[in-house]
Backbone as a chain_set.jsonl record, in Angstrom:
{"seq": "MGSVDLVLAAAVAVLNLALAAVLLAKSRGGTTVPRIFGRPQPSPRLRAAMHICLGLGLGVGWLVEDVFPPHSLGDQVVFTVVMTLLAAGVVTALLVAFRHPRPVRDKVAS", "coords": {"N": [[12.995, -16.644, 17.389], [11.683, -14.645, 19.554], [9.106, -14.469, 22.315], [7.743, -12.017, 22.207], [8.103, -10.992, 19.69], [6.625, -13.056, 18.294], [4.242, -12.618, 19.1], [3.779, -10.106, 18.369], [3.826, -10.262, 15.528], [1.694, -12.103, 15.059], [-0.26, -10.519, 15.805], [-0.271, -8.223, 14.038], [-0.78, -9.352, 11.718], [-3.364, -10.668, 12.234], [-5.001, -8.431, 12.937], [-4.787, -6.838, 10.506], [-6.006, -8.598, 8.682], [-8.404, -8.855, 9.817], [-9.455, -6.217, 9.57], [-9.511, -5.859, 6.768], [-11.623, -7.976, 6.155], [-13.769, -6.605, 7.525], [-13.909, -4.244, 5.994], [-14.675, -5.397, 3.514], [-17.026, -6.688, 4.445], [-18.747, -4.967, 5.285], [-18.941, -3.027, 3.041], [-20.524, -4.46, 1.198], [-19.804, -5.893, -1.048], [-18.675, -3.942, -2.418], [-20.539, -2.008, -3.185], [-21.24, -0.021, -1.558], [-20.436, 2.732, 0.325], [-18.544, 2.189, 3.202], [-18.717, 2.985, 6.776], [-16.313, 3.456, 9.092], [-15.177, 3.795, 12.352], [-16.77, 6.157, 12.359], [-16.037, 7.597, 10.221], [-16.117, 8.129, 6.624], [-15.135, 5.246, 4.312], [-13.687, 5.568, 1.427], [-13.396, 3.592, -1.704], [-13.397, 0.797, -0.811], [-12.676, -1.97, -1.478], [-10.132, -1.795, -2.656], [-8.978, -0.805, -0.347], [-9.289, -3.094, 1.493], [-7.683, -4.914, -0.243], [-5.165, -3.792, 0.405], [-4.638, -3.864, 3.017], [-4.8, -6.788, 3.344], [-2.552, -7.406, 1.833], [-0.476, -6.369, 3.516], [-1.027, -7.477, 5.906], [-0.456, -10.03, 5.28], [1.968, -9.967, 4.373], [3.722, -8.632, 6.434], [2.768, -9.565, 8.867], [2.529, -12.441, 8.403], [4.774, -13.013, 6.937], [6.754, -12.249, 8.855], [6.38, -14.268, 10.906], [7.057, -16.621, 9.412], [9.598, -16.168, 8.781], [11.784, -17.391, 10.309], [11.533, -20.323, 9.555], [12.839, -21.217, 7.774], [16.361, -22.166, 6.889], [19.064, -19.634, 7.024], [19.948, -18.016, 3.87], [19.062, -19.95, 2.2], [17.255, -21.831, -0.47], [14.319, -21.755, 0.157], [14.351, -19.605, 2.041], [15.066, -17.431, 0.267], [12.626, -17.506, -1.185], [10.559, -16.929, 0.545], [11.425, -14.47, 1.198], [11.36, -13.091, -1.399], [8.493, -13.344, -1.752], [7.579, -12.048, 0.325], [8.476, -9.447, -0.002], [7.273, -8.803, -2.327], [4.587, -8.864, -1.578], [4.397, -6.794, 0.22], [5.358, -4.602, -1.478], [3.115, -4.523, -3.182], [1.193, -3.85, -1.327], [1.95, -1.197, -0.801], [1.54, 0.073, -2.958], [-1.059, -0.25, -3.577], [-1.995, 1.273, -1.31], [-0.769, 3.84, -2.259], [-2.624, 4.238, -4.238], [-4.966, 4.317, -3.298], [-4.62, 6.872, -1.697], [-4.343, 8.639, -3.801], [-6.738, 8.145, -5.32], [-8.741, 8.954, -3.568], [-11.444, 10.729, -3.237], [-11.669, 14.294, -3.133], [-12.98, 16.964, -1.349], [-14.321, 19.954, -3.353], [-13.978, 23.172, -3.136], [-16.512, 25.684, -3.505], [-15.9, 28.643, -5.272], [-17.126, 31.544, -4.425], [-18.293, 34.426, -6.206], [-17.573, 37.597, -5.49]], "CA": [[11.952, -15.682, 17.325], [11.253, -14.336, 20.671], [7.803, -14.439, 22.324], [7.352, -10.889, 21.965], [8.133, -11.003, 18.224], [5.549, -13.776, 17.939], [2.813, -11.911, 19.675], [3.504, -8.601, 17.596], [3.732, -10.743, 14.143], [0.382, -12.579, 14.989], [-1.201, -9.35, 16.009], [-0.091, -7.591, 12.745], [-1.606, -10.484, 10.764], [-4.777, -10.878, 12.528], [-5.689, -7.205, 12.701], [-4.86, -6.462, 9.152], [-6.97, -9.5, 7.825], [-9.723, -8.558, 10.252], [-9.797, -4.981, 8.952], [-9.964, -6.223, 5.413], [-12.757, -8.481, 6.38], [-14.803, -5.758, 7.952], [-14.093, -3.609, 4.947], [-15.402, -6.202, 2.639], [-18.19, -7.02, 4.766], [-19.522, -3.404, 5.503], [-19.114, -2.344, 1.779], [-21.432, -5.344, 0.499], [-19.14, -6.182, -2.297], [-18.017, -2.596, -3.191], [-21.624, -1.018, -3.634], [-21.549, 1.214, -0.633], [-18.974, 3.364, 1.177], [-18.64, 1.748, 4.742], [-18.192, 3.847, 7.772], [-15.522, 2.923, 10.093], [-14.915, 4.734, 13.297], [-17.472, 7.357, 11.961], [-15.385, 8.187, 9.028], [-16.437, 7.06, 5.389], [-13.987, 4.816, 3.685], [-13.97, 5.23, -0.185], [-12.564, 2.514, -2.368], [-13.218, -0.266, 0.437], [-12.184, -3.137, -1.819], [-8.664, -1.443, -2.649], [-8.23, -0.637, 0.937], [-9.08, -4.214, 1.679], [-6.3, -5.354, -0.865], [-3.974, -3.253, 0.887], [-4.836, -4.589, 4.282], [-4.601, -8.188, 3.049], [-1.098, -7.59, 1.463], [0.072, -5.789, 4.776], [-1.11, -8.522, 6.919], [0.556, -11.218, 4.915], [3.637, -9.386, 4.264], [4.27, -8.1, 7.65], [2.629, -10.446, 9.899], [2.787, -13.893, 8.186], [6.132, -13.03, 6.72], [7.511, -12.165, 10.067], [6.182, -15.531, 11.454], [7.726, -17.831, 9.077], [11.037, -15.927, 8.594], [12.735, -18.283, 10.834], [11.357, -21.404, 9.203], [13.908, -22.019, 6.728], [17.723, -21.672, 7.197], [19.428, -18.48, 6.201], [20.529, -17.964, 2.382], [18.683, -21.295, 1.434], [16.205, -21.494, -1.412], [13.306, -21.458, 0.849], [14.542, -18.27, 2.519], [15.019, -16.814, -0.836], [11.356, -17.627, -1.67], [9.847, -16.394, 1.258], [11.941, -13.052, 1.095], [10.578, -12.522, -2.474], [7.104, -13.24, -1.569], [7.217, -10.962, 1.319], [8.757, -8.151, -0.691], [6.153, -8.526, -3.351], [3.219, -8.479, -0.99], [4.767, -5.314, 0.771], [5.214, -3.66, -2.603], [1.855, -4.446, -3.428], [0.749, -3.038, -0.227], [2.415, 0.362, -0.897], [1.03, 0.404, -4.164], [-2.417, -0.017, -3.302], [-1.854, 2.615, -0.389], [-0.775, 5.09, -2.923], [-3.74, 4.424, -5.126], [-6.058, 4.674, -2.254], [-4.508, 7.958, -1.332], [-4.78, 9.616, -4.972], [-8.139, 7.96, -5.689], [-9.474, 9.528, -2.672], [-12.206, 12.127, -3.694], [-11.442, 15.478, -2.341], [-14.158, 18.15, -1.588], [-13.783, 21.115, -3.971], [-14.633, 24.365, -2.514], [-16.82, 26.682, -4.414], [-15.342, 30.032, -5.069], [-18.223, 32.512, -4.535], [-17.822, 35.667, -6.823], [-17.98, 38.603, -4.689]], "C": [[11.669, -15.697, 18.923], [9.578, -14.192, 20.867], [7.02, -13.244, 21.959], [7.206, -10.663, 20.4], [6.866, -12.018, 17.63], [4.285, -13.545, 18.062], [2.516, -10.801, 18.658], [3.204, -9.181, 16.235], [2.236, -11.327, 14.045], [-0.578, -11.485, 15.222], [-1.442, -8.589, 14.71], [-1.117, -8.39, 11.86], [-2.922, -10.382, 10.994], [-5.364, -9.689, 12.369], [-5.904, -6.558, 11.281], [-5.835, -7.227, 8.466], [-8.325, -9.298, 8.352], [-10.397, -7.355, 9.681], [-10.438, -5.214, 7.42], [-11.383, -6.792, 5.316], [-13.973, -7.692, 6.582], [-15.069, -4.907, 6.706], [-14.823, -4.285, 3.868], [-16.681, -6.538, 2.969], [-19.184, -5.734, 4.756], [-19.758, -2.838, 4.047], [-20.103, -3.346, 0.847], [-21.134, -5.533, -0.905], [-18.621, -5.082, -3.0], [-19.27, -1.808, -3.654], [-21.913, 0.032, -2.844], [-20.382, 1.568, 0.035], [-19.412, 2.941, 2.671], [-18.155, 2.867, 5.503], [-17.552, 3.255, 8.902], [-14.96, 3.79, 11.101], [-15.531, 6.12, 13.006], [-17.002, 8.045, 10.861], [-15.742, 7.3, 7.703], [-14.979, 6.566, 4.914], [-14.047, 4.757, 2.351], [-12.982, 4.139, -0.539], [-12.443, 1.396, -1.394], [-12.576, -1.534, -0.34], [-10.609, -2.919, -2.082], [-8.172, -1.389, -1.301], [-8.152, -2.084, 1.391], [-7.905, -4.85, 1.168], [-5.306, -4.911, -0.04], [-3.854, -3.731, 2.212], [-4.244, -6.177, 4.225], [-2.943, -8.232, 2.746], [-0.144, -6.996, 2.645], [0.208, -6.838, 5.631], [-0.242, -9.713, 6.623], [1.789, -11.001, 4.784], [4.078, -9.17, 5.563], [4.163, -9.263, 8.418], [3.179, -12.049, 9.445], [4.165, -13.979, 7.641], [7.015, -13.232, 7.794], [7.35, -13.553, 10.686], [6.867, -16.59, 10.869], [9.272, -17.468, 8.595], [12.339, -16.851, 8.979], [12.381, -19.906, 10.501], [12.466, -22.367, 8.42], [15.379, -21.442, 7.254], [18.233, -20.512, 6.442], [20.083, -18.974, 4.909], [20.384, -19.429, 1.783], [17.532, -20.846, 0.43], [14.73, -21.082, -0.835], [13.193, -20.214, 1.521], [14.348, -17.205, 1.411], [13.508, -16.544, -1.241], [10.417, -16.705, -0.85], [10.124, -14.878, 1.256], [11.119, -12.359, 0.1], [9.261, -12.229, -2.356], [6.664, -12.24, -0.751], [7.394, -9.471, 0.812], [7.748, -7.829, -1.654], [4.943, -8.135, -2.808], [3.486, -7.059, -0.35], [4.629, -4.316, -0.368], [3.802, -3.39, -3.067], [0.924, -3.744, -2.657], [0.942, -1.42, -0.409], [1.761, 0.758, -2.036], [-0.262, 0.777, -4.197], [-2.67, 1.266, -2.34], [-1.869, 3.848, -1.227], [-2.059, 5.317, -3.882], [-4.831, 4.678, -4.349], [-6.006, 6.133, -2.044], [-4.788, 9.152, -2.699], [-6.172, 9.237, -5.599], [-9.181, 8.772, -4.975], [-10.115, 10.799, -3.135], [-11.938, 13.21, -2.722], [-12.403, 16.641, -2.599], [-13.631, 19.549, -2.389], [-14.684, 22.091, -3.451], [-15.127, 25.22, -3.466], [-16.433, 28.093, -4.272], [-16.803, 31.003, -5.219], [-17.596, 33.893, -5.096], [-18.467, 36.618, -5.814], [-17.991, 40.062, -5.473]], "O": [[11.444, -16.773, 19.476], [8.83, -13.895, 19.936], [5.881, -13.309, 21.496], [6.177, -10.156, 19.955], [6.248, -11.717, 16.609], [3.362, -14.035, 17.41], [1.407, -10.555, 18.183], [2.272, -8.617, 15.661], [1.578, -11.065, 13.038], [-1.723, -11.612, 14.789], [-2.577, -8.331, 14.31], [-2.16, -7.913, 11.414], [-3.68, -10.037, 10.088], [-6.348, -9.708, 11.629], [-6.899, -5.918, 10.941], [-6.548, -6.638, 7.654], [-9.316, -9.478, 7.644], [-11.584, -7.335, 9.354], [-11.544, -4.847, 7.022], [-12.234, -6.282, 4.588], [-15.034, -7.94, 6.008], [-16.226, -4.78, 6.307], [-15.668, -3.599, 3.293], [-17.515, -6.709, 2.08], [-20.281, -5.706, 4.198], [-20.784, -2.181, 3.873], [-20.418, -2.916, -0.262], [-21.952, -5.391, -1.813], [-18.142, -5.233, -4.124], [-19.081, -0.943, -4.509], [-22.672, 0.934, -3.198], [-19.457, 0.794, 0.28], [-20.457, 3.314, 3.203], [-17.314, 3.643, 5.048], [-18.217, 2.56, 9.67], [-14.167, 4.624, 10.664], [-14.933, 7.141, 13.343], [-17.555, 9.095, 10.535], [-15.684, 6.07, 7.674], [-13.935, 7.204, 5.046], [-14.552, 3.705, 1.959], [-11.994, 3.827, 0.125], [-11.292, 1.035, -1.147], [-11.832, -2.181, 0.397], [-9.841, -3.818, -1.742], [-7.065, -1.856, -1.032], [-7.025, -2.462, 1.709], [-7.101, -5.334, 1.964], [-4.473, -5.762, 0.271], [-2.702, -4.044, 2.513], [-3.377, -6.619, 4.979], [-2.192, -8.994, 3.355], [1.051, -7.278, 2.551], [1.295, -7.175, 6.101], [0.502, -10.28, 7.423], [2.66, -11.822, 5.072], [5.148, -9.749, 5.745], [5.142, -9.959, 8.686], [4.051, -12.68, 10.043], [4.773, -15.025, 7.865], [7.876, -14.112, 7.82], [8.434, -14.027, 11.027], [7.303, -17.486, 11.591], [10.028, -18.315, 8.12], [13.401, -17.035, 8.384], [12.96, -20.742, 11.194], [12.786, -23.556, 8.43], [15.481, -20.416, 7.926], [17.879, -20.37, 5.271], [20.649, -20.063, 4.809], [21.23, -20.005, 1.099], [16.979, -19.747, 0.481], [14.08, -20.172, -1.35], [12.084, -19.693, 1.636], [13.602, -16.239, 1.571], [13.191, -15.412, -1.607], [9.654, -15.889, -1.366], [9.187, -14.082, 1.306], [10.383, -11.403, 0.342], [8.781, -11.154, -2.717], [5.624, -11.609, -0.936], [6.669, -8.524, 1.117], [7.375, -6.666, -1.806], [4.248, -7.259, -3.321], [2.608, -6.211, -0.509], [3.902, -3.327, -0.268], [3.368, -2.262, -3.302], [-0.015, -3.115, -3.144], [0.072, -0.592, -0.139], [1.388, 1.931, -2.065], [-0.672, 1.831, -4.683], [-3.477, 2.147, -2.638], [-2.692, 4.751, -1.076], [-2.432, 6.44, -4.219], [-5.719, 5.357, -4.865], [-7.053, 6.772, -2.141], [-5.317, 10.255, -2.564], [-6.697, 10.038, -6.372], [-10.214, 9.202, -5.489], [-9.453, 11.805, -3.392], [-12.0, 12.97, -1.516], [-12.614, 17.173, -3.688], [-12.608, 20.125, -2.019], [-15.898, 21.936, -3.324], [-14.336, 25.606, -4.327], [-16.633, 28.688, -3.213], [-17.409, 31.009, -6.29], [-16.603, 34.414, -4.587], [-19.612, 36.498, -5.378], [-18.338, 41.081, -4.876]]}, "num_chains": 1, "name": "protein.A"}
């Protein structure tokens, strides 16, 4: 693994986990809707779970991919765990997208 790969993997892991921590801290355990960059963030716990899965799956998975030799049991386990985390991240992202409350425009009778 090159130095650029190492830096990118560490940045992905740290930034996703930091964003998850901010979401959890600002939501006060899910009782309020936090505002990040001036925008409300509905479903903060679900979004935090998504960022945790993505941070661990992409960042940490990328960091440990070269620890085990190719086609070994450890490599298979790491691959399975990373794919499970990424699938969980995608599922939670879809849940966030579909649970997002959209404003309903009132149709004024004319």
